[in-house]
């Protein structure tokens, strides 16, 4: 599509827009909206222009478009070295749908109930090892959500294999946090000082561990017994009755790890960053947790995801055939980029959008196209319910045990870390044991 037919946007050179986009993404989005409105075009170095959209009617049209017309998978292609070619993040059209159908059952009904117990166990264990005093919560949350994924997705408890796999996976994911290393020109063995050879070695080691795990589980034939996601994938079959290949299973496990670990950890870090700076909300939340209630906890999780979406943008959708939106026809090659941050900070939808106020979700469920921290349509986050369940469990576990206070008065800025936007100081808080901690429930009588 010729560029002059795209909506107007910042006129700075692409290099300067890229710096703003990477260094201060939220300020960049706010400034562009103030100048150009809910829809504008952003130009980033080495990429075709992105049209940022944030009007609920446009979001609905994009999320419900024909899967052959808009392709989100293309935008995630840079993740291929980590997640592999059959990852649902990367596929489009019918191949995406059939792969997604194989993974979805792992996060439904009974499976989720079983996962809830697993998450509670892991969260309690992790949190009980945290020291008192001032500390950034983000790294602690990262360790916690990684342990949760290893158990809930891979079925692994702490032990030698757990440690080996965590060590190589962490090395692979570190590679993914550098924007340069994800660009194909930098993925060469011969670049002096480049991290590509180390990454390839870590990936080979991770693959060997995961294939070993799959082979053992298949040989033991106990897949049906497991409550983890791997069990579901081992039993899943394609439409022609064929089981998933070990490469496909590996790709989806890695996808769930990459998509589900850092996002949830960062969202939890933001939740506490917001809570300690909003003592009224914190006090009400603690009272609700002590009373065993649920509505205010859910509302707090939803408000965190509104106020601080860790992915301020869903995946960009590449236009494959002419697509009409808001009175304009987008030609193949254009990219439509739904913004959760902007629609969730639209004062026509959310009064006082910069206030952290869970009450807004007490009488009203979030709207499908006005609350989109998990994206939407056929690409909506597969782990959304799981992530919210995990946040609920961690909030309860930590606030029942500890008093949480701010260590500074200033607000933590939104800083980019890889693809997520996280609190600039790592969500610094002070933890002290609660003097009035609620009594532990009586153990159930055994008859
Ligand atoms: C608070 C935590 C999380 C947030 C904010 C989040 C957000 C998102 C977003 C914005 C997308 C793109 C949706 C779109 O473009 O329409 C996505 C996709 C995805 N997420 Fe999450 N996510 C979180 C946690 C998780 C967890 C825990 C898992 C799995 C264990 C997970 C697995 C996935 C997968 C597999 C996709 C790709 C879906 C597809 O393309 O069909 N996410 N997530």
CSV table of C-alpha atoms and ligand atoms in Angstrom, one decimal:
chain,number,residue,atom,x,y,z
A,1,UNK,CA,0.0,0.0,0.0
A,2,UNK,CA,1.5,3.4,-0.9
A,3,UNK,CA,2.4,5.2,2.2
A,4,UNK,CA,0.5,8.4,1.5
A,5,UNK,CA,-2.8,6.5,1.8
A,6,UNK,CA,-2.0,5.3,5.4
A,7,UNK,CA,-3.3,7.4,8.3
A,8,UNK,CA,-1.1,10.3,9.4
A,9,UNK,CA,1.5,9.7,12.2
A,10,UNK,CA,4.7,11.1,13.7
A,11,UNK,CA,6.9,12.6,11.0
A,12,UNK,CA,10.2,12.0,12.7
A,13,UNK,CA,12.7,9.8,10.8
A,14,UNK,CA,12.2,6.1,11.3
A,15,UNK,CA,15.4,5.9,13.4
A,16,UNK,CA,14.1,8.4,15.9
A,17,UNK,CA,10.6,6.8,16.0
A,18,UNK,CA,12.4,3.5,16.7
A,19,UNK,CA,14.3,5.0,19.7
A,20,UNK,CA,11.1,6.4,21.2
A,21,UNK,CA,9.2,3.2,20.6
A,22,UNK,CA,11.9,1.1,22.3
A,23,UNK,CA,13.0,3.4,25.1
A,24,UNK,CA,9.7,5.0,26.2
A,25,UNK,CA,6.9,3.1,24.5
A,26,UNK,CA,4.1,4.4,26.6
A,27,UNK,CA,5.1,8.1,26.3
A,28,UNK,CA,5.5,7.5,22.6
A,29,UNK,CA,2.0,6.1,22.2
A,30,UNK,CA,0.4,8.8,24.3
A,31,UNK,CA,2.1,11.6,22.4
A,32,UNK,CA,1.1,10.2,19.0
A,33,UNK,CA,-2.5,9.7,20.1
A,34,UNK,CA,-2.7,13.3,21.5
A,35,UNK,CA,-1.5,14.6,18.1
A,36,UNK,CA,-3.2,12.2,15.6
A,37,UNK,CA,-6.1,10.5,17.4
A,38,UNK,CA,-6.9,6.8,17.9
A,39,UNK,CA,-5.4,5.6,14.7
A,40,UNK,CA,-2.0,6.6,13.4
A,41,UNK,CA,1.0,5.3,11.5
A,42,UNK,CA,4.3,4.5,13.1
A,43,UNK,CA,7.5,3.9,11.1
A,44,UNK,CA,10.2,1.7,12.6
A,45,UNK,CA,13.7,1.0,11.2
A,46,UNK,CA,13.8,-1.8,8.7
A,47,UNK,CA,10.1,-2.6,8.9
A,48,UNK,CA,7.1,-1.7,6.8
A,49,UNK,CA,4.8,0.9,8.5
A,50,UNK,CA,2.5,-0.1,11.4
A,51,UNK,CA,-1.0,1.4,11.7
A,52,UNK,CA,-1.8,1.6,15.4
A,53,UNK,CA,-5.5,1.1,16.1
A,54,UNK,CA,-7.4,1.7,19.4
A,55,UNK,CA,-11.0,2.4,18.5
A,56,UNK,CA,-13.2,-0.5,19.8
A,57,UNK,CA,-15.1,-0.8,16.5
A,58,UNK,CA,-11.8,-1.1,14.6
A,59,UNK,CA,-10.5,-3.6,17.2
A,60,UNK,CA,-13.6,-5.7,16.8
A,61,UNK,CA,-13.2,-5.6,13.0
A,62,UNK,CA,-9.6,-6.7,13.2
A,63,UNK,CA,-10.0,-9.4,15.8
A,64,UNK,CA,-13.0,-11.0,14.0
A,65,UNK,CA,-11.5,-10.7,10.4
A,66,UNK,CA,-11.2,-13.7,8.2
A,67,UNK,CA,-8.0,-15.6,9.3
A,68,UNK,CA,-6.9,-15.7,5.6
A,69,UNK,CA,-7.1,-11.9,5.3
A,70,UNK,CA,-5.1,-10.8,8.4
A,71,UNK,CA,-2.0,-12.7,9.5
A,72,UNK,CA,-0.6,-12.1,13.0
A,73,UNK,CA,1.9,-14.9,12.7
A,74,UNK,CA,4.2,-13.0,10.4
A,75,UNK,CA,5.0,-10.4,13.0
A,76,UNK,CA,6.2,-13.0,15.5
A,77,UNK,CA,8.6,-14.6,13.0
A,78,UNK,CA,11.7,-13.2,14.8
A,79,UNK,CA,10.8,-15.6,17.7
A,80,UNK,CA,11.3,-18.6,15.4
A,81,UNK,CA,14.8,-19.5,16.6
A,82,UNK,CA,13.4,-19.9,20.1
A,83,UNK,CA,9.9,-21.3,19.6
A,84,UNK,CA,10.4,-23.3,16.4
A,85,UNK,CA,8.5,-23.3,13.1
A,86,UNK,CA,5.3,-25.1,14.2
A,87,UNK,CA,4.7,-22.7,17.1
A,88,UNK,CA,1.1,-21.4,17.2
A,89,UNK,CA,2.5,-17.9,17.6
A,90,UNK,CA,4.0,-18.1,14.1
A,91,UNK,CA,1.4,-20.0,12.1
A,92,UNK,CA,-1.5,-18.4,10.3
A,93,UNK,CA,-4.8,-19.4,8.6
A,94,UNK,CA,-5.9,-23.1,8.8
A,95,UNK,CA,-2.6,-24.4,10.0
A,96,UNK,CA,-2.8,-22.0,13.0
A,97,UNK,CA,-6.3,-23.1,13.8
A,98,UNK,CA,-5.6,-26.8,13.8
A,99,UNK,CA,-2.5,-26.4,15.9
A,100,UNK,CA,-4.4,-24.2,18.4
A,101,UNK,CA,-7.1,-26.8,18.7
A,102,UNK,CA,-4.5,-29.3,19.9
A,103,UNK,CA,-3.3,-27.0,22.7
A,104,UNK,CA,-6.5,-25.4,23.9
A,105,UNK,CA,-7.9,-28.4,25.8
A,106,UNK,CA,-4.9,-28.2,28.2
A,107,UNK,CA,-6.4,-25.0,29.6
A,108,UNK,CA,-10.0,-26.0,29.9
A,109,UNK,CA,-12.4,-27.0,32.7
A,110,UNK,CA,-11.1,-30.0,34.7
A,111,UNK,CA,-7.5,-29.4,33.5
A,112,UNK,CA,-7.6,-25.9,35.0
A,113,UNK,CA,-9.0,-27.2,38.3
A,114,UNK,CA,-6.1,-29.6,38.6
A,115,UNK,CA,-3.6,-26.8,37.5
A,116,UNK,CA,-5.0,-24.6,40.2
A,117,UNK,CA,-3.8,-27.0,42.9
A,118,UNK,CA,-0.4,-27.3,41.2
A,119,UNK,CA,0.0,-23.5,41.1
A,120,UNK,CA,-1.0,-23.0,44.7
A,121,UNK,CA,1.5,-25.6,45.9
A,122,UNK,CA,4.4,-24.1,43.8
A,123,UNK,CA,3.5,-20.5,44.8
A,124,UNK,CA,3.3,-21.2,48.5
A,125,UNK,CA,6.6,-23.0,48.4
A,126,UNK,CA,8.4,-20.2,46.5
A,127,UNK,CA,6.9,-17.3,48.6
A,128,UNK,CA,7.7,-19.0,51.9
A,129,UNK,CA,11.4,-18.8,50.9
A,130,UNK,CA,11.4,-15.1,50.3
A,131,UNK,CA,13.3,-13.0,52.8
A,132,UNK,CA,11.9,-10.0,54.8
A,133,UNK,CA,12.9,-6.5,54.0
A,134,UNK,CA,13.2,-4.2,51.0
A,135,UNK,CA,13.6,-6.0,47.6
A,136,UNK,CA,12.6,-5.9,44.0
A,137,UNK,CA,9.7,-8.3,43.5
A,138,UNK,CA,10.1,-8.7,39.7
A,139,UNK,CA,13.0,-11.2,39.9
A,140,UNK,CA,11.2,-13.2,42.6
A,141,UNK,CA,8.1,-13.3,40.5
A,142,UNK,CA,10.2,-14.5,37.5
A,143,UNK,CA,11.5,-17.4,39.5
A,144,UNK,CA,8.1,-18.2,40.8
A,145,UNK,CA,6.3,-18.1,37.3
A,146,UNK,CA,9.2,-20.2,35.8
A,147,UNK,CA,8.7,-22.8,38.5
A,148,UNK,CA,5.0,-22.8,37.9
A,149,UNK,CA,5.4,-23.3,34.1
A,150,UNK,CA,8.0,-26.0,34.6
A,151,UNK,CA,5.5,-27.9,36.8
A,152,UNK,CA,2.2,-27.0,35.1
A,153,UNK,CA,3.4,-27.2,31.5
A,154,UNK,CA,6.4,-29.6,31.5
A,155,UNK,CA,5.3,-31.6,34.6
A,156,UNK,CA,8.7,-31.2,36.2
A,157,UNK,CA,9.4,-30.8,39.9
A,158,UNK,CA,12.6,-29.4,41.3
A,159,UNK,CA,15.5,-31.7,40.8
A,160,UNK,CA,18.5,-32.3,38.5
A,161,UNK,CA,16.6,-32.3,35.2
A,162,UNK,CA,14.6,-29.2,36.3
A,163,UNK,CA,17.8,-27.4,37.1
A,164,UNK,CA,19.5,-28.5,33.8
A,165,UNK,CA,16.5,-27.5,31.7
A,166,UNK,CA,16.1,-24.1,33.5
A,167,UNK,CA,19.7,-23.3,33.0
A,168,UNK,CA,19.6,-23.8,29.2
A,169,UNK,CA,16.2,-22.3,28.8
A,170,UNK,CA,17.2,-19.2,30.7
A,171,UNK,CA,20.2,-18.8,28.4
A,172,UNK,CA,17.9,-19.1,25.4
A,173,UNK,CA,15.5,-16.5,26.7
A,174,UNK,CA,18.2,-14.1,27.7
A,175,UNK,CA,19.1,-14.1,24.0
A,176,UNK,CA,15.5,-13.2,23.2
A,177,UNK,CA,15.6,-10.1,25.4
A,178,UNK,CA,18.1,-8.3,23.1
A,179,UNK,CA,16.3,-6.6,20.2
A,180,UNK,CA,19.5,-7.0,18.0
A,181,UNK,CA,20.0,-10.7,18.5
A,182,UNK,CA,16.5,-11.4,17.2
A,183,UNK,CA,17.3,-9.8,13.9
A,184,UNK,CA,18.3,-12.5,11.3
A,185,UNK,CA,21.4,-10.6,10.1
A,186,UNK,CA,22.9,-11.1,13.6
A,187,UNK,CA,22.1,-14.8,13.7
A,188,UNK,CA,25.4,-15.9,12.2
A,189,UNK,CA,28.2,-18.1,13.7
A,190,UNK,CA,31.0,-15.9,12.3
A,191,UNK,CA,30.0,-12.5,13.9
A,192,UNK,CA,32.9,-11.7,16.3
A,193,UNK,CA,31.6,-11.7,19.9
A,194,UNK,CA,28.1,-12.6,18.7
A,195,UNK,CA,25.9,-14.6,20.9
A,196,UNK,CA,24.4,-16.8,18.1
A,197,UNK,CA,26.8,-19.8,18.6
A,198,UNK,CA,26.1,-19.8,22.4
A,199,UNK,CA,22.4,-19.6,21.7
A,200,UNK,CA,22.5,-22.5,19.2
A,201,UNK,CA,24.4,-24.6,21.8
A,202,UNK,CA,21.8,-23.8,24.5
A,203,UNK,CA,18.9,-24.6,22.1
A,204,UNK,CA,20.5,-28.0,21.2
A,205,UNK,CA,20.9,-28.8,24.9
A,206,UNK,CA,17.3,-27.8,25.6
A,207,UNK,CA,16.0,-29.8,22.7
A,208,UNK,CA,17.8,-32.9,23.9
A,209,UNK,CA,16.3,-32.5,27.4
A,210,UNK,CA,12.8,-32.0,26.0
A,211,UNK,CA,13.0,-34.9,23.5
A,212,UNK,CA,14.3,-37.1,26.4
A,213,UNK,CA,11.3,-36.1,28.5
A,214,UNK,CA,8.8,-36.8,25.7
A,215,UNK,CA,10.4,-40.2,25.0
A,216,UNK,CA,10.3,-41.2,28.7
A,217,UNK,CA,6.7,-40.1,29.2
A,218,UNK,CA,5.7,-42.0,26.0
A,219,UNK,CA,7.5,-45.1,27.1
A,220,UNK,CA,5.9,-44.9,30.6
A,221,UNK,CA,2.5,-44.6,29.0
A,222,UNK,CA,1.2,-42.6,31.9
A,223,UNK,CA,0.3,-39.6,29.9
A,224,UNK,CA,-3.4,-39.9,30.7
A,225,UNK,CA,-2.7,-39.6,34.4
A,226,UNK,CA,-0.8,-36.3,34.3
A,227,UNK,CA,-2.3,-32.9,35.1
A,228,UNK,CA,0.3,-31.0,33.1
A,229,UNK,CA,0.1,-29.6,29.6
A,230,UNK,CA,2.6,-32.1,28.2
A,231,UNK,CA,0.1,-34.9,29.1
A,232,UNK,CA,-2.6,-33.2,26.9
A,233,UNK,CA,-0.2,-32.8,24.0
A,234,UNK,CA,1.0,-36.4,24.2
A,235,UNK,CA,-2.6,-37.5,23.8
A,236,UNK,CA,-3.6,-35.0,21.2
A,237,UNK,CA,-4.2,-36.2,17.7
A,238,UNK,CA,-4.4,-34.3,14.4
A,239,UNK,CA,-7.6,-34.6,12.3
A,240,UNK,CA,-6.1,-37.6,10.4
A,241,UNK,CA,-5.6,-39.4,13.7
A,242,UNK,CA,-1.8,-38.9,13.8
A,243,UNK,CA,-0.3,-37.9,17.2
A,244,UNK,CA,1.7,-34.7,17.4
A,245,UNK,CA,5.4,-35.2,16.4
A,246,UNK,CA,8.1,-34.6,19.1
A,247,UNK,CA,9.1,-31.5,17.2
A,248,UNK,CA,5.6,-30.1,17.3
A,249,UNK,CA,5.3,-30.8,21.0
A,250,UNK,CA,8.7,-29.2,21.7
A,251,UNK,CA,7.6,-26.1,19.7
A,252,UNK,CA,4.4,-25.7,21.7
A,253,UNK,CA,6.0,-26.3,25.1
A,254,UNK,CA,8.6,-23.6,24.3
A,255,UNK,CA,5.9,-21.3,23.0
A,256,UNK,CA,4.0,-21.6,26.3
A,257,UNK,CA,7.2,-21.0,28.3
A,258,UNK,CA,8.1,-17.9,26.3
A,259,UNK,CA,4.6,-16.5,26.1
A,260,UNK,CA,3.6,-17.4,29.7
A,261,UNK,CA,6.5,-16.9,32.0
A,262,UNK,CA,7.9,-13.3,31.7
A,263,UNK,CA,4.4,-11.9,30.9
A,264,UNK,CA,2.8,-13.2,34.1
A,265,UNK,CA,5.9,-12.4,36.3
A,266,UNK,CA,5.8,-8.8,35.0
A,267,UNK,CA,2.1,-8.4,35.4
A,268,UNK,CA,2.4,-9.6,39.1
A,269,UNK,CA,5.3,-7.1,39.6
A,270,UNK,CA,3.1,-4.3,38.3
A,271,UNK,CA,0.3,-5.4,40.5
A,272,UNK,CA,2.4,-4.9,43.7
A,273,UNK,CA,3.9,-1.7,42.3
A,274,UNK,CA,0.4,-0.3,42.0
A,275,UNK,CA,-0.9,-1.8,45.3
A,276,UNK,CA,1.8,-0.3,47.5
A,277,UNK,CA,1.1,3.2,46.0
A,278,UNK,CA,-2.6,2.8,46.5
A,279,UNK,CA,-3.0,2.0,50.2
A,280,UNK,CA,-6.8,2.2,50.1
A,281,UNK,CA,-7.0,-0.5,47.4
A,282,UNK,CA,-4.4,-2.6,49.2
A,283,UNK,CA,-6.3,-2.4,52.6
A,284,UNK,CA,-9.6,-3.4,50.9
A,285,UNK,CA,-7.9,-6.3,49.0
A,286,UNK,CA,-6.2,-7.7,52.2
A,287,UNK,CA,-9.6,-7.5,54.0
A,288,UNK,CA,-11.3,-9.4,51.2
A,289,UNK,CA,-8.5,-12.0,51.1
A,290,UNK,CA,-8.8,-12.5,54.9
A,291,UNK,CA,-12.5,-12.9,54.6
A,292,UNK,CA,-12.0,-15.6,51.9
A,293,UNK,CA,-13.8,-13.5,49.3
A,294,UNK,CA,-13.1,-13.3,45.5
A,295,UNK,CA,-14.7,-10.4,43.7
A,296,UNK,CA,-12.3,-7.7,44.7
A,297,UNK,CA,-9.3,-10.0,44.1
A,298,UNK,CA,-10.6,-10.6,40.5
A,299,UNK,CA,-11.3,-6.9,40.1
A,300,UNK,CA,-7.7,-6.0,41.2
A,301,UNK,CA,-6.2,-8.5,38.7
A,302,UNK,CA,-8.4,-7.0,35.9
A,303,UNK,CA,-7.5,-3.5,36.9
A,304,UNK,CA,-3.8,-4.3,36.9
A,305,UNK,CA,-4.1,-5.7,33.4
A,306,UNK,CA,-6.0,-2.6,32.3
A,307,UNK,CA,-3.7,0.0,33.9
A,308,UNK,CA,-0.4,-1.8,33.2
A,309,UNK,CA,-0.7,-4.2,30.2
A,310,UNK,CA,2.7,-5.8,30.0
A,311,UNK,CA,2.2,-6.1,26.2
A,312,UNK,CA,0.9,-2.7,25.3
A,313,UNK,CA,0.2,-4.0,21.8
A,314,UNK,CA,-1.3,-7.3,20.6
A,315,UNK,CA,0.4,-9.0,17.7
A,316,UNK,CA,0.5,-6.9,14.5
A,317,UNK,CA,-1.8,-8.3,11.8
A,318,UNK,CA,-0.3,-8.2,8.3
A,319,UNK,CA,-2.9,-7.5,5.6
A,320,UNK,CA,-2.9,-10.3,3.0
A,321,UNK,CA,-5.8,-9.1,0.8
A,322,UNK,CA,-7.5,-5.7,0.7
A,323,UNK,CA,-9.2,-5.0,4.0
A,324,UNK,CA,-11.6,-2.2,4.8
A,325,UNK,CA,-11.4,-0.5,8.2
A,326,UNK,CA,-12.7,2.9,9.4
A,327,UNK,CA,-13.5,4.0,5.8
A,328,UNK,CA,-10.1,3.2,4.4
A,329,UNK,CA,-9.0,0.2,2.4
A,330,UNK,CA,-5.7,-1.3,3.5
A,331,UNK,CA,-3.7,-3.1,0.8
A,332,UNK,CA,-1.6,-6.2,1.2
A,333,UNK,CA,1.6,-5.5,3.1
A,334,UNK,CA,0.1,-3.0,5.6
A,335,UNK,CA,0.3,-3.9,9.3
A,336,UNK,CA,-2.6,-3.3,11.7
A,337,UNK,CA,-1.4,-3.0,15.3
A,338,UNK,CA,-4.1,-3.2,18.0
A,339,UNK,CA,-3.1,-1.2,21.1
A,340,UNK,CA,-4.3,-2.5,24.5
A,341,UNK,CA,-2.6,0.4,26.3
A,342,UNK,CA,-4.4,3.1,24.3
A,343,UNK,CA,-8.0,1.7,24.4
A,344,UNK,CA,-7.6,0.9,28.1
A,345,UNK,CA,-6.6,4.5,28.7
A,346,UNK,CA,-9.3,6.1,26.7
A,347,UNK,CA,-11.2,8.5,29.0
A,348,UNK,CA,-14.4,8.1,26.9
A,349,UNK,CA,-14.4,4.5,28.0
A,350,UNK,CA,-12.7,4.6,31.4
A,351,UNK,CA,-13.3,7.7,33.5
A,352,UNK,CA,-10.0,8.8,35.2
A,353,UNK,CA,-8.1,6.2,33.2
A,354,UNK,CA,-4.8,6.8,35.1
A,355,UNK,CA,-6.3,6.0,38.5
A,356,UNK,CA,-5.8,2.4,39.8
A,357,UNK,CA,-9.4,1.6,40.8
A,358,UNK,CA,-10.5,-2.1,40.9
A,359,UNK,CA,-14.0,-0.9,41.8
A,360,UNK,CA,-14.6,-0.2,38.1
A,361,UNK,CA,-14.8,-4.0,37.5
A,362,UNK,CA,-16.9,-4.9,40.5
A,363,UNK,CA,-20.3,-4.4,38.8
A,364,UNK,CA,-19.2,-4.7,35.3
A,365,UNK,CA,-17.2,-7.3,33.4
A,366,UNK,CA,-14.5,-6.0,31.1
A,367,UNK,CA,-15.6,-5.4,27.5
A,368,UNK,CA,-14.4,-7.7,24.8
A,369,UNK,CA,-13.1,-4.9,22.7
A,370,UNK,CA,-12.3,-2.3,25.4
A,371,UNK,CA,-10.2,-4.5,27.7
A,372,UNK,CA,-7.7,-6.4,25.5
A,373,UNK,CA,-4.6,-7.2,27.6
A,374,UNK,CA,-4.8,-10.7,26.1
A,375,UNK,CA,-5.5,-9.6,22.5
A,376,UNK,CA,-8.6,-11.0,20.8
A,377,UNK,CA,-10.4,-13.2,18.4
A,378,UNK,CA,-8.8,-16.5,17.3
A,379,UNK,CA,-5.4,-15.3,18.5
A,380,UNK,CA,-6.5,-14.4,22.0
A,381,UNK,CA,-4.0,-15.5,24.5
A,382,UNK,CA,-4.4,-19.2,25.2
A,383,UNK,CA,-3.1,-18.8,28.7
A,384,UNK,CA,-5.4,-15.9,29.8
A,385,UNK,CA,-7.4,-17.8,32.4
A,386,UNK,CA,-4.3,-19.6,33.6
A,387,UNK,CA,-2.4,-16.3,34.0
A,388,UNK,CA,-5.3,-14.7,35.9
A,389,UNK,CA,-5.6,-17.8,38.1
A,390,UNK,CA,-1.9,-17.6,38.9
A,391,UNK,CA,-2.1,-13.9,39.7
A,392,UNK,CA,-5.1,-14.5,42.1
A,393,UNK,CA,-3.2,-17.3,43.8
A,394,UNK,CA,0.0,-15.4,44.3
A,395,UNK,CA,-1.9,-12.3,45.6
A,396,UNK,CA,-3.6,-14.4,48.2
A,397,UNK,CA,-0.4,-16.3,49.2
A,398,UNK,CA,1.8,-13.2,49.6
A,399,UNK,CA,-0.8,-10.9,51.2
A,400,UNK,CA,-1.9,-13.5,53.8
A,401,UNK,CA,1.6,-13.9,54.9
A,402,UNK,CA,3.3,-10.5,54.6
A,403,UNK,CA,2.7,-6.8,54.9
A,404,UNK,CA,3.8,-5.1,51.8
A,405,UNK,CA,4.9,-1.5,51.7
A,406,UNK,CA,6.5,0.9,49.2
A,407,UNK,CA,10.2,1.7,49.7
A,408,UNK,CA,10.0,5.0,47.8
A,409,UNK,CA,7.3,7.5,47.0
A,410,UNK,CA,7.9,7.8,43.3
A,411,UNK,CA,6.1,5.8,40.7
A,412,UNK,CA,8.2,3.3,38.8
A,413,UNK,CA,8.4,4.1,35.1
A,414,UNK,CA,7.3,1.8,32.3
A,415,UNK,CA,10.6,0.4,30.9
A,416,UNK,CA,10.9,-2.0,28.0
A,417,UNK,CA,12.4,-5.4,28.7
A,418,UNK,CA,12.4,-7.5,25.5
A,419,UNK,CA,8.8,-7.5,24.3
A,420,UNK,CA,7.3,-6.6,27.7
A,421,UNK,CA,7.0,-3.3,29.5
A,422,UNK,CA,8.0,-3.7,33.1
A,423,UNK,CA,8.5,-1.5,36.3
A,424,UNK,CA,11.8,0.4,36.0
A,425,UNK,CA,13.1,-0.5,39.5
A,426,UNK,CA,11.8,-4.1,39.4
A,427,UNK,CA,8.8,-3.3,41.7
A,428,UNK,CA,10.7,-2.5,44.9
A,429,UNK,CA,8.7,-3.2,48.0
A,430,UNK,CA,9.4,-4.0,51.7
A,431,UNK,CA,8.0,-7.3,53.1
A,432,UNK,CA,7.4,-7.8,56.8
A,433,UNK,CA,5.6,-10.8,58.4
A,434,UNK,CA,2.0,-9.9,59.2
A,435,UNK,CA,1.2,-9.5,62.9
A,436,UNK,CA,-2.5,-10.2,62.4
A,437,UNK,CA,-2.1,-12.9,59.8
A,438,UNK,CA,-5.3,-14.9,59.4
A,439,UNK,CA,-5.3,-18.2,61.2
A,440,UNK,CA,-4.4,-21.2,59.0
A,441,UNK,CA,-7.5,-23.2,58.2
A,442,UNK,CA,-8.0,-26.2,60.4
A,443,UNK,CA,-6.9,-29.4,58.7
A,444,UNK,CA,-9.8,-31.4,57.5
A,445,UNK,CA,-10.8,-34.2,59.9
A,446,UNK,CA,-9.8,-37.6,58.6
A,447,UNK,CA,-12.4,-40.2,59.3
B,1,LIG,C1,-0.5,-11.8,32.3
B,1,LIG,C2,0.0,-12.7,31.5
B,1,LIG,C3,-0.1,-12.7,30.0
B,1,LIG,C4,-0.4,-11.7,29.1
B,1,LIG,C5,-0.6,-10.2,29.5
B,1,LIG,C6,-0.5,-12.3,27.8
B,1,LIG,C7,-0.8,-11.6,26.7
B,1,LIG,C8,-0.9,-12.1,25.4
B,1,LIG,C9,-1.2,-11.4,24.2
B,1,LIG,C10,-1.4,-9.9,24.1
B,1,LIG,C11,-1.2,-12.3,23.2
B,1,LIG,C12,-1.4,-11.9,21.7
B,1,LIG,C13,-2.9,-12.0,21.4
B,1,LIG,C14,-3.3,-11.3,20.1
B,1,LIG,O1,-2.4,-10.8,19.3
B,1,LIG,O2,-4.5,-11.2,19.8
B,1,LIG,C15,-0.9,-13.6,23.7
B,1,LIG,C16,-0.8,-14.7,22.9
B,1,LIG,C17,-0.5,-16.0,23.5
B,1,LIG,N1,-0.3,-16.3,24.8
B,1,LIG,FE1,-0.4,-15.0,26.4
B,1,LIG,N2,-0.3,-13.6,27.9
B,1,LIG,C18,-0.1,-14.0,29.2
B,1,LIG,C19,0.2,-15.2,29.8
B,1,LIG,C20,0.2,-16.4,29.0
B,1,LIG,C21,0.4,-17.7,29.6
B,1,LIG,C22,0.4,-18.0,31.1
B,1,LIG,C23,0.4,-18.6,28.5
B,1,LIG,C24,0.6,-20.1,28.6
B,1,LIG,C25,1.0,-20.8,29.6
B,1,LIG,C26,0.3,-17.8,27.3
B,1,LIG,C27,0.3,-18.3,26.1
B,1,LIG,C28,0.0,-17.6,24.9
B,1,LIG,C29,0.0,-18.2,23.6
B,1,LIG,C30,0.3,-19.6,23.2
B,1,LIG,C31,-0.3,-17.2,22.7
B,1,LIG,C32,-0.5,-17.3,21.1
B,1,LIG,C33,-1.9,-17.6,20.8
B,1,LIG,C34,-2.1,-17.6,19.3
B,1,LIG,O3,-1.4,-17.0,18.5
B,1,LIG,O4,-3.1,-18.4,18.9
B,1,LIG,N3,0.2,-16.5,27.7
B,1,LIG,N4,-0.7,-13.5,25.1
